[in-house]
mmCIF file of C-alpha atoms in Angstrom:
data_model
loop_
_atom_site.group_PDB
_atom_site.id
_atom_site.type_symbol
_atom_site.label_atom_id
_atom_site.label_comp_id
_atom_site.label_asym_id
_atom_site.label_seq_id
_atom_site.Cartn_x
_atom_site.Cartn_y
_atom_site.Cartn_z
ATOM 1 C CA MET A 1 -83.846 -195.405 -177.357
ATOM 2 C CA LYS A 2 -82.123 -192.483 -179.068
ATOM 3 C CA PRO A 3 -82.726 -190.740 -182.414
ATOM 4 C CA THR A 4 -80.301 -191.909 -185.094
ATOM 5 C CA LYS A 5 -81.749 -190.689 -188.408
ATOM 6 C CA LEU A 6 -84.245 -188.017 -189.491
ATOM 7 C CA GLU A 7 -85.245 -187.728 -193.137
ATOM 8 C CA GLY A 8 -88.435 -185.904 -194.072
ATOM 9 C CA ASP A 9 -91.312 -187.372 -192.066
ATOM 10 C CA LEU A 10 -89.325 -190.469 -191.038
ATOM 11 C CA LEU A 11 -87.450 -190.758 -187.752
ATOM 12 C CA ALA A 12 -85.349 -193.789 -186.752
ATOM 13 C CA VAL A 13 -84.695 -194.376 -183.052
ATOM 14 C CA SER A 14 -82.498 -197.195 -181.758
ATOM 15 C CA ASP A 15 -81.486 -198.812 -178.501
ATOM 16 C CA GLU A 16 -77.963 -199.965 -177.599
ATOM 17 C CA ILE A 17 -78.819 -203.651 -177.906
ATOM 18 C CA ALA A 18 -80.717 -204.908 -180.943
ATOM 19 C CA GLN A 19 -83.805 -202.862 -181.864
ATOM 20 C CA THR A 20 -84.549 -199.932 -184.181
ATOM 21 C CA VAL A 21 -87.960 -198.320 -184.564
ATOM 22 C CA LEU A 22 -88.871 -196.477 -187.746
ATOM 23 C CA TRP A 23 -91.540 -193.872 -187.036
ATOM 24 C CA ASN A 24 -93.493 -191.493 -189.269
ATOM 25 C CA TRP A 25 -94.138 -188.582 -186.948
ATOM 26 C CA ARG A 26 -96.762 -187.042 -189.251
ATOM 27 C CA THR A 27 -98.989 -190.109 -189.700
ATOM 28 C CA ARG A 28 -98.044 -191.660 -186.317
ATOM 29 C CA THR A 29 -97.278 -195.031 -187.882
ATOM 30 C CA SER A 30 -94.222 -197.166 -187.189
ATOM 31 C CA ALA A 31 -92.378 -200.469 -187.661
ATOM 32 C CA ILE A 32 -89.836 -202.369 -185.560
ATOM 33 C CA LEU A 33 -86.524 -203.625 -186.966
ATOM 34 C CA GLN A 34 -85.227 -206.396 -184.712
ATOM 35 C CA GLN A 35 -81.916 -208.213 -185.027
ATOM 36 C CA PRO A 36 -81.861 -211.868 -183.836
ATOM 37 C CA ASP A 37 -81.410 -212.883 -180.215
ATOM 38 C CA GLY A 38 -77.825 -213.663 -179.323
ATOM 39 C CA GLU A 39 -76.422 -210.827 -181.462
ATOM 40 C CA ALA A 40 -76.827 -208.078 -178.891
ATOM 41 C CA GLY A 41 -73.058 -207.721 -178.513
ATOM 42 C CA ILE A 42 -69.797 -209.579 -178.430
ATOM 43 C CA TRP A 43 -67.380 -210.747 -175.767
ATOM 44 C CA GLN A 44 -64.110 -208.871 -175.487
ATOM 45 C CA VAL A 45 -60.978 -209.930 -173.607
ATOM 46 C CA SER A 46 -60.118 -207.563 -170.765
ATOM 47 C CA ALA A 47 -56.746 -207.656 -169.006
ATOM 48 C CA PHE A 48 -56.068 -206.339 -165.505
ATOM 49 C CA LEU A 49 -53.498 -206.889 -162.786
ATOM 50 C CA GLY A 50 -54.502 -209.235 -159.993
ATOM 51 C CA ILE A 51 -52.778 -209.604 -156.662
ATOM 52 C CA SER A 52 -49.873 -211.552 -158.101
ATOM 53 C CA SER A 53 -50.541 -212.048 -161.801
ATOM 54 C CA LEU A 54 -52.129 -210.717 -164.979
ATOM 55 C CA VAL A 55 -55.792 -211.748 -165.151
ATOM 56 C CA LEU A 56 -57.697 -212.155 -168.420
ATOM 57 C CA ASP A 57 -61.459 -211.905 -168.341
ATOM 58 C CA LEU A 58 -64.283 -211.953 -170.891
ATOM 59 C CA VAL A 59 -66.370 -208.791 -170.693
ATOM 60 C CA PRO A 60 -69.638 -208.386 -172.659
ATOM 61 C CA GLN A 61 -69.588 -205.333 -174.941
ATOM 62 C CA PRO A 62 -72.902 -203.762 -176.034
ATOM 63 C CA ASN A 63 -73.546 -203.618 -179.758
ATOM 64 C CA ARG A 64 -74.087 -199.855 -179.656
ATOM 65 C CA ILE A 65 -75.898 -198.109 -182.458
ATOM 66 C CA ILE A 66 -73.781 -195.968 -184.803
ATOM 67 C CA GLN A 67 -75.861 -195.177 -187.881
ATOM 68 C CA VAL A 68 -79.101 -195.887 -189.724
ATOM 69 C CA VAL A 69 -79.082 -195.551 -193.521
ATOM 70 C CA PHE A 70 -82.197 -195.274 -195.694
ATOM 71 C CA ALA A 71 -80.847 -197.285 -198.618
ATOM 72 C CA TRP A 72 -82.247 -198.574 -201.917
ATOM 73 C CA ASN A 73 -85.516 -200.453 -201.131
ATOM 74 C CA SER A 74 -84.104 -201.200 -197.686
ATOM 75 C CA ILE A 75 -82.768 -199.889 -194.382
ATOM 76 C CA LEU A 76 -79.241 -200.575 -193.152
ATOM 77 C CA VAL A 77 -78.655 -200.546 -189.388
ATOM 78 C CA VAL A 78 -74.989 -200.077 -188.448
ATOM 79 C CA ARG A 79 -73.801 -201.104 -184.999
ATOM 80 C CA ALA A 80 -70.423 -201.392 -183.294
ATOM 81 C CA CYS A 81 -69.797 -204.984 -184.373
ATOM 82 C CA SER A 82 -72.398 -205.725 -187.059
ATOM 83 C CA ILE A 83 -74.454 -204.360 -189.923
ATOM 84 C CA HIS A 84 -77.976 -205.603 -190.643
ATOM 85 C CA LEU A 85 -80.013 -205.007 -193.793
ATOM 86 C CA PHE A 86 -83.807 -204.891 -193.482
ATOM 87 C CA SER A 87 -86.487 -204.799 -196.149
ATOM 88 C CA TYR A 88 -88.200 -201.434 -196.288
ATOM 89 C CA PRO A 89 -91.042 -201.975 -193.804
ATOM 90 C CA ARG A 90 -94.730 -201.170 -193.989
ATOM 91 C CA LEU A 91 -95.556 -198.556 -191.351
ATOM 92 C CA GLN A 92 -98.765 -199.150 -189.380
ATOM 93 C CA GLU A 93 -100.488 -197.805 -186.295
ATOM 94 C CA THR A 94 -99.865 -201.213 -184.689
ATOM 95 C CA PRO A 95 -96.224 -201.817 -185.664
ATOM 96 C CA LEU A 96 -95.018 -205.091 -187.146
ATOM 97 C CA THR A 97 -91.601 -206.550 -186.312
ATOM 98 C CA TYR A 98 -89.179 -207.218 -189.187
ATOM 99 C CA PRO A 99 -86.095 -209.473 -189.027
ATOM 100 C CA PRO A 100 -82.963 -208.689 -191.074
ATOM 101 C CA ILE A 101 -82.650 -210.120 -194.583
ATOM 102 C CA ALA A 102 -78.819 -209.936 -194.575
ATOM 103 C CA GLN A 103 -76.101 -209.266 -192.035
ATOM 104 C CA HIS A 104 -72.329 -209.090 -191.640
ATOM 105 C CA SER A 105 -69.838 -208.548 -188.817
ATOM 106 C CA PHE A 106 -66.452 -206.820 -189.054
ATOM 107 C CA GLY A 107 -65.578 -207.779 -185.483
ATOM 108 C CA TRP A 108 -64.956 -205.129 -182.845
ATOM 109 C CA ILE A 109 -64.343 -201.710 -184.399
ATOM 110 C CA ASP A 110 -63.724 -198.146 -183.246
ATOM 111 C CA GLY A 111 -65.580 -196.319 -185.985
ATOM 112 C CA VAL A 112 -67.588 -196.873 -189.148
ATOM 113 C CA CYS A 113 -69.382 -194.645 -191.650
ATOM 114 C CA VAL A 114 -71.766 -195.779 -194.405
ATOM 115 C CA THR A 115 -72.503 -193.401 -197.279
ATOM 116 C CA PRO A 116 -74.555 -193.774 -200.477
ATOM 117 C CA ASN A 117 -72.244 -193.507 -203.488
ATOM 118 C CA ARG A 118 -72.658 -190.374 -205.599
ATOM 119 C CA LEU A 119 -72.122 -192.358 -208.834
ATOM 120 C CA GLY A 120 -74.760 -195.057 -208.269
ATOM 121 C CA PRO A 121 -76.934 -197.008 -205.826
ATOM 122 C CA SER A 122 -74.017 -198.774 -204.127
ATOM 123 C CA LEU A 123 -73.087 -198.072 -200.485
ATOM 124 C CA SER A 124 -69.541 -197.198 -199.380
ATOM 125 C CA ILE A 125 -68.365 -198.272 -195.919
ATOM 126 C CA LEU A 126 -65.319 -196.739 -194.204
ATOM 127 C CA LEU A 127 -64.098 -198.779 -191.264
ATOM 128 C CA ARG A 128 -61.603 -198.050 -188.486
ATOM 129 C CA GLY A 129 -60.628 -201.201 -186.599
ATOM 130 C CA GLU A 130 -59.963 -201.200 -182.876
ATOM 131 C CA SER A 131 -56.973 -198.885 -182.505
ATOM 132 C CA ASP A 132 -56.077 -198.469 -178.824
ATOM 133 C CA ASP A 133 -54.935 -201.996 -177.917
ATOM 134 C CA PRO A 134 -51.428 -201.409 -176.439
ATOM 135 C CA TRP A 135 -50.374 -204.993 -177.209
ATOM 136 C CA SER A 136 -51.123 -204.777 -180.924
ATOM 137 C CA SER A 137 -48.642 -203.771 -183.602
ATOM 138 C CA GLY A 138 -48.295 -200.076 -184.277
ATOM 139 C CA LEU A 139 -49.641 -200.054 -187.827
ATOM 140 C CA HIS A 140 -53.120 -200.807 -189.015
ATOM 141 C CA SER A 141 -55.441 -199.353 -191.631
ATOM 142 C CA LEU A 142 -58.731 -197.699 -192.421
ATOM 143 C CA ASP A 143 -60.581 -199.932 -194.879
ATOM 144 C CA GLN A 144 -63.168 -199.040 -197.490
ATOM 145 C CA TYR A 145 -65.808 -201.623 -198.408
ATOM 146 C CA THR A 146 -68.602 -201.498 -200.965
ATOM 147 C CA LEU A 147 -72.096 -202.975 -200.876
ATOM 148 C CA LEU A 148 -73.078 -203.453 -204.511
ATOM 149 C CA PRO A 149 -76.735 -203.469 -205.621
ATOM 150 C CA ASN A 150 -78.110 -206.885 -206.483
ATOM 151 C CA PRO A 151 -78.660 -207.037 -210.267
ATOM 152 C CA ASP A 152 -81.283 -209.785 -209.837
ATOM 153 C CA ILE A 153 -83.661 -207.272 -208.222
ATOM 154 C CA ALA A 154 -84.149 -205.483 -211.544
ATOM 155 C CA THR A 155 -85.422 -208.627 -213.261
ATOM 156 C CA ASP A 156 -86.857 -210.717 -210.431
ATOM 157 C CA GLN A 157 -88.966 -209.501 -207.521
ATOM 158 C CA GLU A 158 -88.687 -212.694 -205.478
ATOM 159 C CA LEU A 159 -88.434 -212.150 -201.727
ATOM 160 C CA SER A 160 -85.338 -214.360 -201.592
ATOM 161 C CA HIS A 161 -83.273 -211.643 -203.286
ATOM 162 C CA THR A 162 -81.807 -208.834 -201.181
ATOM 163 C CA PRO A 163 -81.302 -205.314 -202.577
ATOM 164 C CA TYR A 164 -77.529 -205.538 -201.918
ATOM 165 C CA ILE A 165 -74.957 -208.302 -202.279
ATOM 166 C CA PHE A 166 -73.506 -209.519 -198.976
ATOM 167 C CA PRO A 167 -70.814 -209.651 -197.660
ATOM 168 C CA PRO A 168 -69.335 -206.211 -198.418
ATOM 169 C CA ASN A 169 -66.392 -206.160 -200.828
ATOM 170 C CA LEU A 170 -63.042 -204.680 -199.704
ATOM 171 C CA VAL A 171 -61.917 -202.122 -202.297
ATOM 172 C CA ALA A 172 -59.298 -199.849 -200.653
ATOM 173 C CA LYS A 173 -57.017 -199.354 -197.655
ATOM 174 C CA VAL A 174 -55.263 -196.364 -196.157
ATOM 175 C CA PRO A 175 -52.484 -196.997 -193.594
ATOM 176 C CA ALA A 176 -52.951 -195.531 -190.114
ATOM 177 C CA VAL A 177 -51.415 -195.884 -186.673
ATOM 178 C CA ARG A 178 -52.745 -197.175 -183.393
ATOM 179 C CA GLY A 179 -53.207 -195.072 -180.295
ATOM 180 C CA SER A 180 -55.664 -193.801 -177.728
ATOM 181 C CA LEU A 181 -58.353 -191.432 -178.996
ATOM 182 C CA ARG A 182 -61.339 -189.590 -177.571
ATOM 183 C CA CYS A 183 -62.771 -189.078 -181.067
ATOM 184 C CA ARG A 184 -62.849 -192.412 -182.883
ATOM 185 C CA ASN A 185 -65.462 -191.771 -185.528
ATOM 186 C CA VAL A 186 -64.679 -191.532 -189.233
ATOM 187 C CA VAL A 187 -66.627 -189.579 -191.866
ATOM 188 C CA LEU A 188 -66.895 -190.570 -195.540
ATOM 189 C CA GLY A 189 -68.461 -188.364 -198.215
ATOM 190 C CA PRO A 190 -70.496 -189.602 -201.211
ATOM 191 C CA CYS A 191 -67.606 -188.757 -203.603
ATOM 192 C CA GLY A 192 -65.137 -190.855 -201.608
ATOM 193 C CA THR A 193 -63.279 -188.225 -199.562
ATOM 194 C CA ALA A 194 -62.886 -188.936 -195.851
ATOM 195 C CA ALA A 195 -61.780 -187.277 -192.632
ATOM 196 C CA TRP A 196 -60.713 -188.741 -189.291
ATOM 197 C CA ILE A 197 -58.472 -188.104 -186.288
ATOM 198 C CA GLN A 198 -55.109 -189.889 -186.174
ATOM 199 C CA PRO A 199 -53.774 -190.549 -182.658
ATOM 200 C CA GLN A 200 -50.415 -189.298 -181.488
ATOM 201 C CA ASP A 201 -47.417 -191.550 -182.127
ATOM 202 C CA ARG A 202 -47.248 -194.163 -179.404
ATOM 203 C CA ALA A 203 -43.458 -193.919 -179.438
ATOM 204 C CA ALA A 204 -43.829 -190.336 -178.210
ATOM 205 C CA VAL A 205 -45.762 -191.503 -175.145
ATOM 206 C CA GLY A 206 -43.615 -194.505 -174.312
ATOM 207 C CA LEU A 207 -44.911 -197.260 -176.630
ATOM 208 C CA ALA A 208 -42.833 -197.964 -179.729
ATOM 209 C CA TRP A 209 -43.843 -199.819 -182.878
ATOM 210 C CA ALA A 210 -42.041 -201.390 -185.789
ATOM 211 C CA GLY A 211 -43.092 -200.978 -189.414
ATOM 212 C CA ASP A 212 -43.062 -204.632 -190.452
ATOM 213 C CA GLU A 213 -46.770 -205.225 -191.137
ATOM 214 C CA GLY A 214 -46.516 -205.084 -194.916
ATOM 215 C CA TYR A 215 -47.483 -201.456 -195.543
ATOM 216 C CA PRO A 216 -44.964 -199.307 -197.419
ATOM 217 C CA LEU A 217 -43.811 -196.698 -194.911
ATOM 218 C CA GLN A 218 -43.755 -194.010 -197.613
ATOM 219 C CA ALA A 219 -47.551 -194.397 -197.872
ATOM 220 C CA ILE A 220 -48.051 -193.310 -194.236
ATOM 221 C CA TYR A 221 -48.058 -189.645 -193.391
ATOM 222 C CA PRO A 222 -45.319 -189.033 -190.786
ATOM 223 C CA VAL A 223 -46.825 -189.290 -187.314
ATOM 224 C CA SER A 224 -45.989 -186.967 -184.448
ATOM 225 C CA GLY A 225 -46.456 -186.556 -180.732
ATOM 226 C CA ASN A 226 -49.797 -184.832 -181.379
ATOM 227 C CA GLU A 227 -53.086 -186.088 -182.736
ATOM 228 C CA SER A 228 -53.788 -184.988 -186.306
ATOM 229 C CA LEU A 229 -56.747 -184.281 -188.557
ATOM 230 C CA MET A 230 -56.369 -186.570 -191.571
ATOM 231 C CA VAL A 231 -58.035 -186.473 -194.997
ATOM 232 C CA ALA A 232 -57.894 -188.870 -197.948
ATOM 233 C CA ALA A 233 -59.608 -189.486 -201.278
ATOM 234 C CA PHE A 234 -60.679 -193.101 -201.705
ATOM 235 C CA PRO A 235 -61.463 -194.573 -205.155
ATOM 236 C CA GLY A 236 -64.016 -192.316 -206.781
ATOM 237 C CA PRO A 237 -64.350 -189.132 -208.835
ATOM 238 C CA LEU A 238 -61.909 -187.139 -206.632
ATOM 239 C CA ALA A 239 -59.127 -189.749 -206.250
ATOM 240 C CA ARG A 240 -55.741 -188.951 -207.799
ATOM 241 C CA GLU A 241 -53.237 -191.406 -209.240
ATOM 242 C CA GLU A 242 -50.375 -189.935 -207.197
ATOM 243 C CA ASP A 243 -52.231 -190.804 -203.970
ATOM 244 C CA LYS A 244 -52.051 -194.538 -204.730
ATOM 245 C CA TRP A 245 -49.424 -197.237 -204.326
ATOM 246 C CA LYS A 246 -49.005 -200.673 -205.908
ATOM 247 C CA GLN A 247 -51.871 -203.094 -205.353
ATOM 248 C CA ASP A 248 -49.430 -205.845 -204.405
ATOM 249 C CA ASP A 249 -48.765 -204.008 -201.141
ATOM 250 C CA VAL A 250 -52.364 -204.288 -199.937
ATOM 251 C CA GLY A 251 -53.824 -207.288 -201.765
ATOM 252 C CA VAL A 252 -55.007 -208.285 -205.207
ATOM 253 C CA GLY A 253 -57.823 -206.041 -206.437
ATOM 254 C CA VAL A 254 -57.518 -203.661 -203.462
ATOM 255 C CA ALA A 255 -56.459 -200.067 -204.053
ATOM 256 C CA GLY A 256 -53.937 -198.360 -201.790
ATOM 257 C CA THR A 257 -54.619 -194.770 -200.730
ATOM 258 C CA ARG A 258 -52.386 -192.184 -199.066
ATOM 259 C CA SER A 259 -53.639 -189.782 -196.424
ATOM 260 C CA THR A 260 -52.624 -186.206 -195.598
ATOM 261 C CA ALA A 261 -52.512 -184.396 -192.260
ATOM 262 C CA VAL A 262 -54.113 -180.952 -192.546
ATOM 263 C CA PHE A 263 -53.922 -179.868 -188.902
ATOM 264 C CA MET A 264 -52.219 -181.013 -185.690
ATOM 265 C CA ASN A 265 -53.615 -180.550 -182.191
ATOM 266 C CA GLY A 266 -51.000 -179.885 -179.530
ATOM 267 C CA LEU A 267 -53.578 -180.267 -176.754
ATOM 268 C CA ASN A 268 -54.678 -183.759 -177.924
ATOM 269 C CA ASN A 269 -58.205 -183.102 -176.724
ATOM 270 C CA TRP A 270 -60.537 -183.505 -179.735
ATOM 271 C CA THR A 271 -63.764 -185.257 -178.791
ATOM 272 C CA ALA A 272 -65.999 -184.936 -181.876
ATOM 273 C CA LEU A 273 -65.677 -184.554 -185.640
ATOM 274 C CA ASP A 274 -68.033 -183.857 -188.528
ATOM 275 C CA TYR A 275 -67.342 -183.322 -192.219
ATOM 276 C CA ASP A 276 -69.482 -181.888 -195.033
ATOM 277 C CA GLU A 277 -67.907 -182.992 -198.298
ATOM 278 C CA GLU A 278 -70.118 -180.836 -200.525
ATOM 279 C CA VAL A 279 -69.067 -177.535 -198.945
ATOM 280 C CA GLY A 280 -65.588 -178.741 -197.902
ATOM 281 C CA ARG A 281 -66.035 -177.919 -194.244
ATOM 282 C CA ILE A 282 -64.829 -179.813 -191.144
ATOM 283 C CA VAL A 283 -65.965 -179.141 -187.577
ATOM 284 C CA LEU A 284 -63.931 -180.267 -184.561
ATOM 285 C CA CYS A 285 -64.937 -180.099 -180.904
ATOM 286 C CA SER A 286 -62.496 -180.118 -177.973
ATOM 287 C CA SER A 287 -62.949 -181.362 -174.421
ATOM 288 C CA PHE A 288 -63.172 -177.694 -173.359
ATOM 289 C CA GLY A 289 -66.365 -177.293 -175.388
ATOM 290 C CA CYS A 290 -64.710 -175.169 -178.090
ATOM 291 C CA LEU A 291 -65.662 -175.637 -181.745
ATOM 292 C CA MET A 292 -63.231 -175.150 -184.614
ATOM 293 C CA VAL A 293 -64.577 -174.858 -188.176
ATOM 294 C CA MET A 294 -62.132 -175.501 -191.044
ATOM 295 C CA GLU A 295 -62.624 -174.990 -194.770
ATOM 296 C CA LEU A 296 -60.573 -177.210 -197.097
#
């Protein structure tokens, strides 16, 4: 078990399989949030060279914990291949076990960040799909989803109603490129601005890609042989019209968003990233243990 969220007297600790414990360290009461059996992870295809041929094998991947969010009348547990919504539990000295009231899977992903929206009780989800598969096409995207509050909760307190409407609704995309990364996490602020690391261009390290996946190439910031710190403003109070492109390019009802590179790393050794939207500050950590603090 490892700590994943601390807010006031409440501490959430989670394992790398299926369980989260919510603990009030002051009153010494707790509750257990348990996802169903059989959802502890997913199977991923692994390829390796045998004696005389390419061998494909199914390898179990743990559903590692990424984030715990104290949401509206509920708790959202975010893992590597699923999100589970739990009713806000009653904390007791002898803890009760609570099953999820809603769940959704995005498949296998590299990074995800869930943030309460500054303009209301909805939750914004920024998702980076698996990006280092060398056999996949060069282009992919970072996707923004929204979990909207359930309007029935305001008028009906029946247990059958969940605080949020599942599944999440796709609202925006920003084009990105595939490549190997040490730092795969993404950070989304409550006003819709985001920061992440873009891998170096695979063409520069021997793997080429073609831009035929449907994204307008002018919407992608030119990639280079170095990894880059990227920022973007998704739909929200800080988004600008000039950062968008036609909706037809990304799907009906889905906004397109452009990103901007603010710094390039010639050493390609970033291992961690954090972003504080309110103060406009980004912190990057390298494999040498050095920290770099940037102000936007």
